[in-house]
Amino acid sequence: MTQSLPFHYRRSALHCEQVPLARLAHRFGTPLYVYSRTAIVERYRAFDRAVRSQPHTLCYSVKANSNLSLLQLLAGEGAGFDVVSGGELERVFAAAPRAARRTVFSGVGKTTAEMDLALRAGILLFNVESEAELELLAARATRLRKKARVALRVNPDVRAETHPYIATGQRQHKFGVPMIQARALYRRAAQEKYLEVAGVSVHIGSQILRLAPFSTAMRRVAALVRSLRADGHHIRYVDSGGGLGIEYRHSHVDAGASPALPAYARAILGPLRGLNVHLLLEPGRALVGPAGLLLARVLYRKSSGRRRFLVLDAAMNDLMRPALYGAYHEIVPAVLASPSRNEKRATRSFDVVGPICETGDIFARNRQLSPLQEGDLVALLDAGAYGMSLASNYNSRPRPAEVLVSGRSARLIRRRETARDLMRPELASHPNR
C-alpha cells in the first residue's frame, strides 16, 4: 500500500518527508503530533484505486482524526465522511461544506438535535442502529419535512480477531440490529413518507488484520440485499464500514503496513458481484494512522531496583491507546546516537512512561531501546489515528500542537493549548467578593 516513506532517517536524523523532527521540536515544542501530507494522500489514492471496479465513495471515518486541515485535505481528494456525532458533522461543515452530501451518519445514540442537524444538511445516508432510532428519525423527518435516506446497520454476528473494545459485529455488542430482525424493520421504514429505504450497512470492528471476517460479513450482507430487493425495496447502497488494520509492530521506520489492498478489495467486492450497488467504505486508521507520529522529549531517567524508566513529556492524555487498549507503538530516537569506535550500539530495557499521576500512564514496558539521555527526542510511531482524537486534558494538561508536513514545509494545523484555554469555559464563583 505504501508508495513512499514519510518517516525515515537521513544522516542519523529522523525526518518527516524532508523536514528533520528535531527542527519541528525546536520550532513548535513537544509533545507534538506530526503528520505527512504525502502519506495521507497516497494512502487515500491507493484505497481508491483498489476498489475502482465498483462505483464507490470513500467516507473517511472522522473519529480517527478530526483535524479540520486533514478533513479539508481528504475532501479535496474527493472523500466523503463517516460521522458518529453532531460535533463531527459540524467539523465536516467547517472543513468542506459541500461534502455533507457525501456524509453518512453512524452511531448508536443519535440525539434529536443531531438528527435535525443532519436532516437540514441533506446528508447522504443515516445508518440506523435500532428500532427506536428508526421511529425517532421518522418523526423528526416528518416534522421537518426532510427526506431521510436510511440504511439499517445490521449485525452479522461475525467474530473479528481484534481487541474486545473495538469489536462491533457480534450479537453481544451494542451496535446494529440482528439480521433476523432486519426485514421486518425495513418493512416498517418503507411505510414512512419521509424515510427512503436506500441501503444496508455493516461494520464488524476496528484494527482487523485478517480478511476472512470481511468476506464473511459481506456474503451475509449480499444475501440480505437480495432478500430485501425481493421484498420490493430499492437497495442501492451497501456500506461495508471500515476496520482495516495497520501493522503497529515493524522494525524499521516507514509509513506502516496493511494487509494487501487488492486482497482486501477482493474480500469486499467479491460477494457484491452482480448486485449493482454503490459501495460506501469508511476507512480511518488505514489512511491516517501510519501517516502520523507523536514527538516527545525525555524528561528524566530513573531506576527502581532492576527496572529502568524513561519519563517523557508526553503522557496518556496525549496518546491514550497504550493505557486504554494495551496498544503497541514503536518508539524510536529522533537522532541516532553514534557509538564510539570500540562500542557496539547496545540496547537496554526501559519502561517508557509519562508524568500523569496514574500507574497506567505507560507507553511501553520492558522495551529494548538504544541508550537515551535526558533531553533526547523520541517518536511514537503510527499515532496518526486515535491519537489526538482521544486526547484529553487530564491533570489539566494542555493538549499538543499538530503540524502537517509537505515536502520541505511544515504548517501548524492546531496550536498548543494553554492553561487559559482549559479554564475559559468554566464559570468560577467568588462568594467572598
PDB file of N, CA, C and O in Angstrom, residues 261-320:
ATOM      1  N   LEU A 261      -3.982  -4.386  -0.186  1.00  0.00           N
ATOM      2  CA  LEU A 261      -5.256  -3.790  -0.567  1.00  0.00           C
ATOM      3  C   LEU A 261      -5.990  -4.563  -1.658  1.00  0.00           C
ATOM      4  O   LEU A 261      -7.206  -4.672  -1.607  1.00  0.00           O
ATOM      5  N   PRO A 262      -5.291  -5.113  -2.659  1.00  0.00           N
ATOM      6  CA  PRO A 262      -6.034  -5.906  -3.648  1.00  0.00           C
ATOM      7  C   PRO A 262      -6.786  -7.080  -3.014  1.00  0.00           C
ATOM      8  O   PRO A 262      -7.922  -7.373  -3.395  1.00  0.00           O
ATOM      9  N   ALA A 263      -6.158  -7.726  -2.026  1.00  0.00           N
ATOM     10  CA  ALA A 263      -6.829  -8.841  -1.352  1.00  0.00           C
ATOM     11  C   ALA A 263      -8.015  -8.345  -0.536  1.00  0.00           C
ATOM     12  O   ALA A 263      -9.079  -8.986  -0.496  1.00  0.00           O
ATOM     13  N   TYR A 264      -7.843  -7.212   0.131  1.00  0.00           N
ATOM     14  CA  TYR A 264      -8.956  -6.625   0.884  1.00  0.00           C
ATOM     15  C   TYR A 264     -10.106  -6.278  -0.062  1.00  0.00           C
ATOM     16  O   TYR A 264     -11.284  -6.550   0.233  1.00  0.00           O
ATOM     17  N   ALA A 265      -9.764  -5.682  -1.205  1.00  0.00           N
ATOM     18  CA  ALA A 265     -10.799  -5.309  -2.169  1.00  0.00           C
ATOM     19  C   ALA A 265     -11.552  -6.543  -2.661  1.00  0.00           C
ATOM     20  O   ALA A 265     -12.779  -6.522  -2.792  1.00  0.00           O
ATOM     21  N   ARG A 266     -10.821  -7.628  -2.910  1.00  0.00           N
ATOM     22  CA  ARG A 266     -11.499  -8.859  -3.351  1.00  0.00           C
ATOM     23  C   ARG A 266     -12.435  -9.385  -2.271  1.00  0.00           C
ATOM     24  O   ARG A 266     -13.536  -9.872  -2.564  1.00  0.00           O
ATOM     25  N   ALA A 267     -12.019  -9.295  -1.018  1.00  0.00           N
ATOM     26  CA  ALA A 267     -12.854  -9.785   0.080  1.00  0.00           C
ATOM     27  C   ALA A 267     -14.150  -8.994   0.179  1.00  0.00           C
ATOM     28  O   ALA A 267     -15.216  -9.558   0.487  1.00  0.00           O
ATOM     29  N   ILE A 268     -14.077  -7.688  -0.090  1.00  0.00           N
ATOM     30  CA  ILE A 268     -15.265  -6.841  -0.005  1.00  0.00           C
ATOM     31  C   ILE A 268     -16.111  -6.919  -1.270  1.00  0.00           C
ATOM     32  O   ILE A 268     -17.340  -7.039  -1.220  1.00  0.00           O
ATOM     33  N   LEU A 269     -15.445  -6.874  -2.419  1.00  0.00           N
ATOM     34  CA  LEU A 269     -16.172  -6.748  -3.686  1.00  0.00           C
ATOM     35  C   LEU A 269     -16.723  -8.068  -4.196  1.00  0.00           C
ATOM     36  O   LEU A 269     -17.774  -8.092  -4.849  1.00  0.00           O
ATOM     37  N   GLY A 270     -16.026  -9.161  -3.911  1.00  0.00           N
ATOM     38  CA  GLY A 270     -16.457 -10.458  -4.435  1.00  0.00           C
ATOM     39  C   GLY A 270     -17.911 -10.776  -4.143  1.00  0.00           C
ATOM     40  O   GLY A 270     -18.691 -11.107  -5.066  1.00  0.00           O
ATOM     41  N   PRO A 271     -18.357 -10.705  -2.885  1.00  0.00           N
ATOM     42  CA  PRO A 271     -19.755 -11.036  -2.589  1.00  0.00           C
ATOM     43  C   PRO A 271     -20.774 -10.076  -3.209  1.00  0.00           C
ATOM     44  O   PRO A 271     -21.962 -10.416  -3.309  1.00  0.00           O
ATOM     45  N   LEU A 272     -20.326  -8.880  -3.619  1.00  0.00           N
ATOM     46  CA  LEU A 272     -21.255  -7.902  -4.182  1.00  0.00           C
ATOM     47  C   LEU A 272     -21.395  -8.017  -5.695  1.00  0.00           C
ATOM     48  O   LEU A 272     -22.187  -7.286  -6.300  1.00  0.00           O
ATOM     49  N   ARG A 273     -20.627  -8.929  -6.288  1.00  0.00           N
ATOM     50  CA  ARG A 273     -20.631  -9.046  -7.740  1.00  0.00           C
ATOM     51  C   ARG A 273     -22.048  -9.302  -8.255  1.00  0.00           C
ATOM     52  O   ARG A 273     -22.761 -10.183  -7.783  1.00  0.00           O
ATOM     53  N   GLY A 274     -22.465  -8.491  -9.219  1.00  0.00           N
ATOM     54  CA  GLY A 274     -23.779  -8.659  -9.835  1.00  0.00           C
ATOM     55  C   GLY A 274     -24.906  -7.937  -9.135  1.00  0.00           C
ATOM     56  O   GLY A 274     -26.040  -7.929  -9.641  1.00  0.00           O
ATOM     57  N   LEU A 275     -24.630  -7.294  -7.987  1.00  0.00           N
ATOM     58  CA  LEU A 275     -25.706  -6.631  -7.246  1.00  0.00           C
ATOM     59  C   LEU A 275     -25.959  -5.206  -7.722  1.00  0.00           C
ATOM     60  O   LEU A 275     -26.993  -4.612  -7.380  1.00  0.00           O
ATOM     61  N   ASN A 276     -25.014  -4.619  -8.456  1.00  0.00           N
ATOM     62  CA  ASN A 276     -25.192  -3.268  -8.981  1.00  0.00           C
ATOM     63  C   ASN A 276     -25.520  -2.272  -7.864  1.00  0.00           C
ATOM     64  O   ASN A 276     -26.536  -1.563  -7.898  1.00  0.00           O
ATOM     65  N   VAL A 277     -24.636  -2.217  -6.873  1.00  0.00           N
ATOM     66  CA  VAL A 277     -24.810  -1.281  -5.768  1.00  0.00           C
ATOM     67  C   VAL A 277     -23.652  -0.294  -5.752  1.00  0.00           C
ATOM     68  O   VAL A 277     -22.582  -0.548  -6.318  1.00  0.00           O
ATOM     69  N   HIS A 278     -23.879   0.832  -5.089  1.00  0.00           N
ATOM     70  CA  HIS A 278     -22.833   1.818  -4.847  1.00  0.00           C
ATOM     71  C   HIS A 278     -22.223   1.494  -3.489  1.00  0.00           C
ATOM     72  O   HIS A 278     -22.922   1.479  -2.470  1.00  0.00           O
ATOM     73  N   LEU A 279     -20.938   1.239  -3.485  1.00  0.00           N
ATOM     74  CA  LEU A 279     -20.256   0.825  -2.262  1.00  0.00           C
ATOM     75  C   LEU A 279     -19.778   2.040  -1.477  1.00  0.00           C
ATOM     76  O   LEU A 279     -19.156   2.951  -2.027  1.00  0.00           O
ATOM     77  N   LEU A 280     -20.072   2.039  -0.194  1.00  0.00           N
ATOM     78  CA  LEU A 280     -19.543   3.041   0.728  1.00  0.00           C
ATOM     79  C   LEU A 280     -18.553   2.346   1.649  1.00  0.00           C
ATOM     80  O   LEU A 280     -18.860   1.290   2.218  1.00  0.00           O
ATOM     81  N   LEU A 281     -17.363   2.899   1.779  1.00  0.00           N
ATOM     82  CA  LEU A 281     -16.364   2.363   2.692  1.00  0.00           C
ATOM     83  C   LEU A 281     -15.993   3.456   3.687  1.00  0.00           C
ATOM     84  O   LEU A 281     -16.028   4.645   3.355  1.00  0.00           O
ATOM     85  N   GLU A 282     -15.597   3.057   4.902  1.00  0.00           N
ATOM     86  CA  GLU A 282     -15.323   4.012   5.968  1.00  0.00           C
ATOM     87  C   GLU A 282     -13.907   3.837   6.523  1.00  0.00           C
ATOM     88  O   GLU A 282     -13.727   3.587   7.710  1.00  0.00           O
ATOM     89  N   PRO A 283     -12.876   3.972   5.706  1.00  0.00           N
ATOM     90  CA  PRO A 283     -11.519   3.836   6.234  1.00  0.00           C
ATOM     91  C   PRO A 283     -11.156   5.022   7.111  1.00  0.00           C
ATOM     92  O   PRO A 283     -11.533   6.160   6.822  1.00  0.00           O
ATOM     93  N   GLY A 284     -10.435   4.766   8.169  1.00  0.00           N
ATOM     94  CA  GLY A 284      -9.938   5.829   9.027  1.00  0.00           C
ATOM     95  C   GLY A 284      -8.487   5.574   9.365  1.00  0.00           C
ATOM     96  O   GLY A 284      -7.578   6.171   8.789  1.00  0.00           O
ATOM     97  N   ARG A 285      -8.266   4.619  10.265  1.00  0.00           N
ATOM     98  CA  ARG A 285      -6.920   4.265  10.683  1.00  0.00           C
ATOM     99  C   ARG A 285      -6.024   3.928   9.492  1.00  0.00           C
ATOM    100  O   ARG A 285      -4.861   4.315   9.445  1.00  0.00           O
ATOM    101  N   ALA A 286      -6.556   3.192   8.511  1.00  0.00           N
ATOM    102  CA  ALA A 286      -5.749   2.751   7.374  1.00  0.00           C
ATOM    103  C   ALA A 286      -5.245   3.926   6.541  1.00  0.00           C
ATOM    104  O   ALA A 286      -4.243   3.801   5.835  1.00  0.00           O
ATOM    105  N   LEU A 287      -5.921   5.079   6.630  1.00  0.00           N
ATOM    106  CA  LEU A 287      -5.491   6.248   5.858  1.00  0.00           C
ATOM    107  C   LEU A 287      -4.526   7.133   6.633  1.00  0.00           C
ATOM    108  O   LEU A 287      -3.533   7.605   6.082  1.00  0.00           O
ATOM    109  N   VAL A 288      -4.808   7.362   7.907  1.00  0.00           N
ATOM    110  CA  VAL A 288      -4.024   8.370   8.631  1.00  0.00           C
ATOM    111  C   VAL A 288      -3.126   7.806   9.727  1.00  0.00           C
ATOM    112  O   VAL A 288      -2.217   8.493  10.191  1.00  0.00           O
ATOM    113  N   GLY A 289      -3.375   6.558  10.161  1.00  0.00           N
ATOM    114  CA  GLY A 289      -2.589   6.014  11.267  1.00  0.00           C
ATOM    115  C   GLY A 289      -1.092   6.039  11.028  1.00  0.00           C
ATOM    116  O   GLY A 289      -0.332   6.663  11.796  1.00  0.00           O
ATOM    117  N   PRO A 290      -0.602   5.415   9.972  1.00  0.00           N
ATOM    118  CA  PRO A 290       0.844   5.387   9.723  1.00  0.00           C
ATOM    119  C   PRO A 290       1.405   6.722   9.244  1.00  0.00           C
ATOM    120  O   PRO A 290       2.623   6.868   9.142  1.00  0.00           O
ATOM    121  N   ALA A 291       0.545   7.684   8.946  1.00  0.00           N
ATOM    122  CA  ALA A 291       1.000   8.977   8.435  1.00  0.00           C
ATOM    123  C   ALA A 291       1.305   9.964   9.551  1.00  0.00           C
ATOM    124  O   ALA A 291       1.652  11.113   9.271  1.00  0.00           O
ATOM    125  N   GLY A 292       1.183   9.533  10.813  1.00  0.00           N
ATOM    126  CA  GLY A 292       1.412  10.449  11.915  1.00  0.00           C
ATOM    127  C   GLY A 292       2.258   9.834  13.013  1.00  0.00           C
ATOM    128  O   GLY A 292       2.328   8.609  13.167  1.00  0.00           O
ATOM    129  N   LEU A 293       2.908  10.690  13.783  1.00  0.00           N
ATOM    130  CA  LEU A 293       3.646  10.245  14.958  1.00  0.00           C
ATOM    131  C   LEU A 293       3.515  11.294  16.048  1.00  0.00           C
ATOM    132  O   LEU A 293       3.123  12.440  15.802  1.00  0.00           O
ATOM    133  N   LEU A 294       3.839  10.869  17.267  1.00  0.00           N
ATOM    134  CA  LEU A 294       3.872  11.781  18.407  1.00  0.00           C
ATOM    135  C   LEU A 294       5.322  11.975  18.805  1.00  0.00           C
ATOM    136  O   LEU A 294       6.017  11.015  19.137  1.00  0.00           O
ATOM    137  N   LEU A 295       5.766  13.207  18.752  1.00  0.00           N
ATOM    138  CA  LEU A 295       7.140  13.554  19.094  1.00  0.00           C
ATOM    139  C   LEU A 295       7.186  14.002  20.548  1.00  0.00           C
ATOM    140  O   LEU A 295       6.388  14.852  20.971  1.00  0.00           O
ATOM    141  N   ALA A 296       8.102  13.424  21.321  1.00  0.00           N
ATOM    142  CA  ALA A 296       8.189  13.727  22.754  1.00  0.00           C
ATOM    143  C   ALA A 296       9.646  13.845  23.158  1.00  0.00           C
ATOM    144  O   ALA A 296      10.550  13.395  22.448  1.00  0.00           O
ATOM    145  N   ARG A 297       9.854  14.412  24.341  1.00  0.00           N
ATOM    146  CA  ARG A 297      11.211  14.597  24.850  1.00  0.00           C
ATOM    147  C   ARG A 297      11.379  13.829  26.167  1.00  0.00           C
ATOM    148  O   ARG A 297      10.442  13.772  26.975  1.00  0.00           O
ATOM    149  N   VAL A 298      12.542  13.239  26.345  1.00  0.00           N
ATOM    150  CA  VAL A 298      12.848  12.554  27.596  1.00  0.00           C
ATOM    151  C   VAL A 298      13.108  13.605  28.673  1.00  0.00           C
ATOM    152  O   VAL A 298      14.003  14.449  28.541  1.00  0.00           O
ATOM    153  N   LEU A 299      12.286  13.550  29.732  1.00  0.00           N
ATOM    154  CA  LEU A 299      12.482  14.459  30.858  1.00  0.00           C
ATOM    155  C   LEU A 299      13.508  13.915  31.851  1.00  0.00           C
ATOM    156  O   LEU A 299      14.406  14.628  32.287  1.00  0.00           O
ATOM    157  N   TYR A 300      13.334  12.642  32.215  1.00  0.00           N
ATOM    158  CA  TYR A 300      14.185  12.046  33.234  1.00  0.00           C
ATOM    159  C   TYR A 300      14.449  10.584  32.931  1.00  0.00           C
ATOM    160  O   TYR A 300      13.631   9.891  32.312  1.00  0.00           O
ATOM    161  N   ARG A 301      15.601  10.116  33.379  1.00  0.00           N
ATOM    162  CA  ARG A 301      15.897   8.692  33.505  1.00  0.00           C
ATOM    163  C   ARG A 301      15.913   8.378  35.000  1.00  0.00           C
ATOM    164  O   ARG A 301      16.428   9.168  35.791  1.00  0.00           O
ATOM    165  N   LYS A 302      15.328   7.229  35.363  1.00  0.00           N
ATOM    166  CA  LYS A 302      15.373   6.835  36.768  1.00  0.00           C
ATOM    167  C   LYS A 302      15.362   5.318  36.859  1.00  0.00           C
ATOM    168  O   LYS A 302      14.965   4.626  35.901  1.00  0.00           O
ATOM    169  N   SER A 303      15.786   4.809  38.008  1.00  0.00           N
ATOM    170  CA  SER A 303      15.811   3.372  38.255  1.00  0.00           C
ATOM    171  C   SER A 303      15.078   3.083  39.551  1.00  0.00           C
ATOM    172  O   SER A 303      15.053   3.902  40.485  1.00  0.00           O
ATOM    173  N   SER A 304      14.463   1.910  39.611  1.00  0.00           N
ATOM    174  CA  SER A 304      13.823   1.419  40.828  1.00  0.00           C
ATOM    175  C   SER A 304      14.100  -0.072  40.901  1.00  0.00           C
ATOM    176  O   SER A 304      13.454  -0.869  40.206  1.00  0.00           O
ATOM    177  N   GLY A 305      15.113  -0.427  41.695  1.00  0.00           N
ATOM    178  CA  GLY A 305      15.552  -1.810  41.688  1.00  0.00           C
ATOM    179  C   GLY A 305      16.131  -2.134  40.328  1.00  0.00           C
ATOM    180  O   GLY A 305      17.019  -1.439  39.834  1.00  0.00           O
ATOM    181  N   ARG A 306      15.614  -3.187  39.717  1.00  0.00           N
ATOM    182  CA  ARG A 306      16.112  -3.594  38.402  1.00  0.00           C
ATOM    183  C   ARG A 306      15.397  -2.904  37.250  1.00  0.00           C
ATOM    184  O   ARG A 306      15.784  -3.093  36.095  1.00  0.00           O
ATOM    185  N   ARG A 307      14.374  -2.139  37.551  1.00  0.00           N
ATOM    186  CA  ARG A 307      13.615  -1.508  36.478  1.00  0.00           C
ATOM    187  C   ARG A 307      14.197  -0.133  36.177  1.00  0.00           C
ATOM    188  O   ARG A 307      14.527   0.645  37.088  1.00  0.00           O
ATOM    189  N   ARG A 308      14.261   0.167  34.903  1.00  0.00           N
ATOM    190  CA  ARG A 308      14.727   1.462  34.433  1.00  0.00           C
ATOM    191  C   ARG A 308      13.579   2.168  33.719  1.00  0.00           C
ATOM    192  O   ARG A 308      12.856   1.548  32.927  1.00  0.00           O
ATOM    193  N   PHE A 309      13.450   3.453  33.980  1.00  0.00           N
ATOM    194  CA  PHE A 309      12.348   4.234  33.437  1.00  0.00           C
ATOM    195  C   PHE A 309      12.872   5.393  32.600  1.00  0.00           C
ATOM    196  O   PHE A 309      13.876   6.023  32.949  1.00  0.00           O
ATOM    197  N   LEU A 310      12.151   5.655  31.513  1.00  0.00           N
ATOM    198  CA  LEU A 310      12.294   6.908  30.770  1.00  0.00           C
ATOM    199  C   LEU A 310      10.995   7.679  30.950  1.00  0.00           C
ATOM    200  O   LEU A 310       9.913   7.202  30.573  1.00  0.00           O
ATOM    201  N   VAL A 311      11.075   8.851  31.538  1.00  0.00           N
ATOM    202  CA  VAL A 311       9.902   9.690  31.752  1.00  0.00           C
ATOM    203  C   VAL A 311       9.847  10.727  30.633  1.00  0.00           C
ATOM    204  O   VAL A 311      10.765  11.541  30.478  1.00  0.00           O
ATOM    205  N   LEU A 312       8.777  10.693  29.844  1.00  0.00           N
ATOM    206  CA  LEU A 312       8.618  11.610  28.710  1.00  0.00           C
ATOM    207  C   LEU A 312       7.768  12.809  29.104  1.00  0.00           C
ATOM    208  O   LEU A 312       7.044  12.784  30.105  1.00  0.00           O
ATOM    209  N   ASP A 313       7.815  13.843  28.266  1.00  0.00           N
ATOM    210  CA  ASP A 313       6.906  14.968  28.494  1.00  0.00           C
ATOM    211  C   ASP A 313       5.537  14.718  27.872  1.00  0.00           C
ATOM    212  O   ASP A 313       4.593  15.482  28.098  1.00  0.00           O
ATOM    213  N   ALA A 314       5.379  13.643  27.108  1.00  0.00           N
ATOM    214  CA  ALA A 314       4.069  13.189  26.631  1.00  0.00           C
ATOM    215  C   ALA A 314       3.490  12.211  27.644  1.00  0.00           C
ATOM    216  O   ALA A 314       4.232  11.569  28.403  1.00  0.00           O
ATOM    217  N   ALA A 315       2.167  12.092  27.653  1.00  0.00           N
ATOM    218  CA  ALA A 315       1.511  11.262  28.651  1.00  0.00           C
ATOM    219  C   ALA A 315       0.271  10.603  28.055  1.00  0.00           C
ATOM    220  O   ALA A 315      -0.064  10.807  26.885  1.00  0.00           O
ATOM    221  N   MET A 316      -0.420   9.827  28.904  1.00  0.00           N
ATOM    222  CA  MET A 316      -1.606   9.117  28.449  1.00  0.00           C
ATOM    223  C   MET A 316      -2.703  10.073  28.005  1.00  0.00           C
ATOM    224  O   MET A 316      -3.571   9.691  27.216  1.00  0.00           O
ATOM    225  N   ASN A 317      -2.687  11.314  28.481  1.00  0.00           N
ATOM    226  CA  ASN A 317      -3.690  12.259  27.997  1.00  0.00           C
ATOM    227  C   ASN A 317      -3.413  12.660  26.552  1.00  0.00           C
ATOM    228  O   ASN A 317      -4.323  13.071  25.833  1.00  0.00           O
ATOM    229  N   ASP A 318      -2.160  12.542  26.110  1.00  0.00           N
ATOM    230  CA  ASP A 318      -1.788  12.882  24.735  1.00  0.00           C
ATOM    231  C   ASP A 318      -2.005  11.707  23.786  1.00  0.00           C
ATOM    232  O   ASP A 318      -2.438  11.896  22.644  1.00  0.00           O
ATOM    233  N   LEU A 319      -1.652  10.502  24.227  1.00  0.00           N
ATOM    234  CA  LEU A 319      -1.825   9.279  23.441  1.00  0.00           C
ATOM    235  C   LEU A 319      -2.387   8.219  24.367  1.00  0.00           C
ATOM    236  O   LEU A 319      -1.674   7.629  25.178  1.00  0.00           O
ATOM    237  N   MET A 320      -3.693   7.988  24.253  1.00  0.00           N
ATOM    238  CA  MET A 320      -4.421   7.135  25.180  1.00  0.00           C
ATOM    239  C   MET A 320      -4.320   5.643  24.857  1.00  0.00           C
ATOM    240  O   MET A 320      -4.481   4.787  25.736  1.00  0.00           O
TER     241      MET A 320
END
